[in-house]
Amino acid sequence: MIAVAINTAIAHAYPDRLRARALALMSTCWIIPSLTGPPLAGLVADRWSWRVVFYGLAALTVIPSLVVVFLLRSRSLRAAPADRVPEASAERVPRPALLVAAAVSVGAALGQYAVSGWDVRHLLFGVAGVALLVVFTPRLLPPGTWRAARGLPAAVLLRGLTSGAYFTLEAFVPLLLDTARHVPPVLTGLAFTGAAIAWAGASWLQGRLQGRVSRHRLVSAGSLVMGAAVVIAAAGTLPGTPALTAAGAVVFAAIGMGMVAPSLTLLSLTHSPPGRQGYASSAMQTSQNLGQMAVMGASSALFNLFLGIGSADLAGYAAAFGLLLVPSTLAAALAVRARAASASASASANGNGNG
């Protein structure tokens, strides 16, 4: 909800030439928390309990929530009528019904419950969850998403592919470092601090390439960088490599996502008609979540398959990492289909920056 609201607000409130700076600020906001959050989380998990990390995060969300409410109420009292964001066209635009979104959420919940056990009841819940997702999810995405139709559908698909590869890598690397390479949690947290800084730095850098490199080319290059990160992570499963090799993969992958994520955000806004930026932002977020679920689920299944046949843990990790080459290389190949449809639109996309 937050990501959709922020991207839509930036699209409405800023002209094309200023969206780069607005979105770049969003990336720099990660730096301070990333310097303190991951190492502190690792320290708390090591000295106390990993559960305390989650309880603490839940409590901390109250503070920014109250600040946002205060700021919005203060601005609403000060704003003049001319300051308000202009409304979209009076023409009604078809939107997915709330029932569709609710059905997708229920399907995801059923699937989450289904993997918590192994019996007939859990199997039935799993089948029902998958059926709901298959039937209703396409209605939340632009037509042509699954076949990478040019424009917004391709950008939406690319967000799912790249997010699935990155966040699956981000999930498996700390598991590998903890269970197989026995790296202290504090060091793992420092690796993720480096990843967050690398992401913000890459976002800032690609924003300075505006007008010189097309957005879809940055998506392709960033996807290839993530593919290289997957290779590094797989190399970290070899017994002869240093224990922290896979940690470097997270930093390298963050550089790729720092190039890909903002470029796709700006391409989606470029392809969105006036008044439809909210729809485009929500489709991108939905695709991101679906991509994470699908890619992580496939990698986890492959990982457990290797464990089930008696393979060593490291072999299972290598197989899971190897699978991530598929979405990474596919995203690099399909990036050209997300480019702006015309020269003017391409110039607009190139004038935008990070997100």
Coordinates of C-alpha atoms in Angstrom, one line a residue, residues 53-181:
V53 CA 13.6 -8.7 16.1
F54 CA 10.1 -9.0 14.7
Y55 CA 8.3 -7.8 17.8
G56 CA 10.6 -4.8 17.8
L57 CA 9.9 -4.0 14.2
A58 CA 6.1 -4.2 14.8
A59 CA 6.4 -1.8 17.6
L60 CA 8.6 0.6 15.7
T61 CA 6.0 1.0 12.9
V62 CA 3.8 2.9 15.2
I63 CA 6.2 5.9 15.3
P64 CA 6.2 6.7 11.5
S65 CA 2.5 5.9 11.3
L66 CA 1.8 8.7 13.8
V67 CA 4.2 11.1 12.1
V68 CA 2.5 10.5 8.7
V69 CA -0.9 11.1 10.2
F70 CA 0.3 14.3 11.8
L71 CA 1.9 15.6 8.7
L72 CA -1.0 14.9 6.4
R73 CA -3.5 16.5 8.8
S74 CA -1.2 19.6 9.1
R75 CA -0.9 19.9 5.3
S76 CA -4.7 19.4 4.8
L77 CA -5.3 22.4 7.1
R78 CA -2.7 24.6 5.3
A79 CA -3.4 23.6 1.7
A80 CA -5.2 26.1 -0.5
P81 CA -7.6 24.7 -3.1
A82 CA -5.0 25.4 -5.9
D83 CA -2.5 23.2 -4.0
R84 CA -4.6 20.1 -4.3
V85 CA -3.6 17.4 -6.7
P86 CA -5.9 17.6 -9.8
E87 CA -8.4 14.9 -10.1
A88 CA -8.3 12.4 -12.9
S89 CA -10.6 12.6 -15.9
A90 CA -14.3 12.4 -15.1
E91 CA -14.5 9.4 -17.4
R92 CA -14.9 6.3 -15.4
V93 CA -12.0 3.9 -15.8
P94 CA -12.6 0.1 -15.3
R95 CA -10.9 -1.1 -12.2
P96 CA -10.6 -4.5 -10.7
A97 CA -13.4 -5.2 -8.2
L98 CA -12.5 -5.3 -4.6
L99 CA -13.8 -8.9 -4.7
V100 CA -11.0 -9.8 -7.1
A101 CA -8.3 -8.4 -4.8
A102 CA -9.9 -10.2 -1.8
A103 CA -10.0 -13.5 -3.7
V104 CA -6.3 -13.2 -4.5
S105 CA -5.5 -12.4 -0.9
V106 CA -7.5 -15.4 0.3
G107 CA -5.7 -17.6 -2.3
A108 CA -2.4 -16.5 -1.0
A109 CA -3.5 -17.2 2.6
L110 CA -4.7 -20.7 1.8
G111 CA -1.4 -21.4 0.1
Q112 CA 0.5 -20.1 3.1
Y113 CA -1.5 -22.4 5.3
A114 CA -1.1 -25.4 2.9
V115 CA 2.6 -25.5 3.2
S116 CA 2.5 -25.7 7.0
G117 CA 1.6 -29.4 7.0
W118 CA 1.6 -32.5 4.9
D119 CA -1.8 -34.3 4.8
V120 CA -5.0 -34.4 2.8
R121 CA -6.5 -31.3 4.5
H122 CA -3.4 -29.2 3.7
L123 CA -3.3 -30.5 0.1
L124 CA -6.9 -29.5 -0.4
F125 CA -6.3 -26.0 0.9
G126 CA -3.3 -25.8 -1.4
V127 CA -5.3 -26.7 -4.4
A128 CA -8.0 -24.2 -3.5
G129 CA -5.4 -21.5 -3.0
V130 CA -3.7 -22.1 -6.3
A131 CA -7.1 -22.2 -8.1
L132 CA -8.0 -18.8 -6.7
L133 CA -4.7 -17.3 -7.7
V134 CA -4.8 -18.7 -11.2
V135 CA -8.4 -17.5 -11.9
F136 CA -8.2 -14.0 -10.3
T137 CA -4.6 -12.8 -10.4
P138 CA -4.6 -12.0 -14.2
R139 CA -7.5 -9.5 -13.6
L140 CA -5.2 -7.4 -11.4
L141 CA -2.5 -7.1 -14.1
P142 CA -2.6 -5.4 -17.5
P143 CA -3.7 -7.6 -20.4
G144 CA -0.8 -9.3 -22.1
T145 CA 1.4 -9.4 -19.0
W146 CA 2.2 -13.1 -19.3
R147 CA 3.3 -12.8 -22.9
A148 CA 5.3 -9.7 -22.3
A149 CA 3.3 -7.4 -24.6
R150 CA 5.1 -4.2 -25.3
G151 CA 4.8 -1.3 -22.9
L152 CA 3.3 -1.6 -19.5
P153 CA 2.6 -5.3 -19.6
A154 CA 6.2 -6.1 -20.3
A155 CA 7.4 -3.7 -17.5
V156 CA 5.0 -5.4 -15.1
L157 CA 6.3 -8.9 -16.0
L158 CA 9.9 -7.7 -15.6
R159 CA 9.2 -6.4 -12.1
G160 CA 8.0 -9.9 -11.1
L161 CA 11.0 -11.7 -12.7
T162 CA 13.7 -9.4 -11.3
S163 CA 12.1 -9.1 -7.8
G164 CA 11.6 -12.9 -7.6
A165 CA 15.3 -13.5 -8.4
Y166 CA 16.6 -10.8 -6.1
F167 CA 14.5 -11.5 -3.0
T168 CA 14.9 -15.3 -3.3
L169 CA 18.7 -14.7 -3.4
E170 CA 18.3 -12.5 -0.4
A171 CA 16.4 -15.2 1.5
F172 CA 18.7 -18.1 0.7
V173 CA 22.1 -16.4 1.2
P174 CA 21.6 -15.8 5.0
L175 CA 20.3 -19.3 5.4
L176 CA 23.4 -20.6 3.6
L177 CA 25.7 -18.5 5.7
D178 CA 24.0 -19.5 9.0
T179 CA 23.4 -23.2 8.5
A180 CA 26.1 -24.4 6.1
R181 CA 29.0 -21.8 6.4

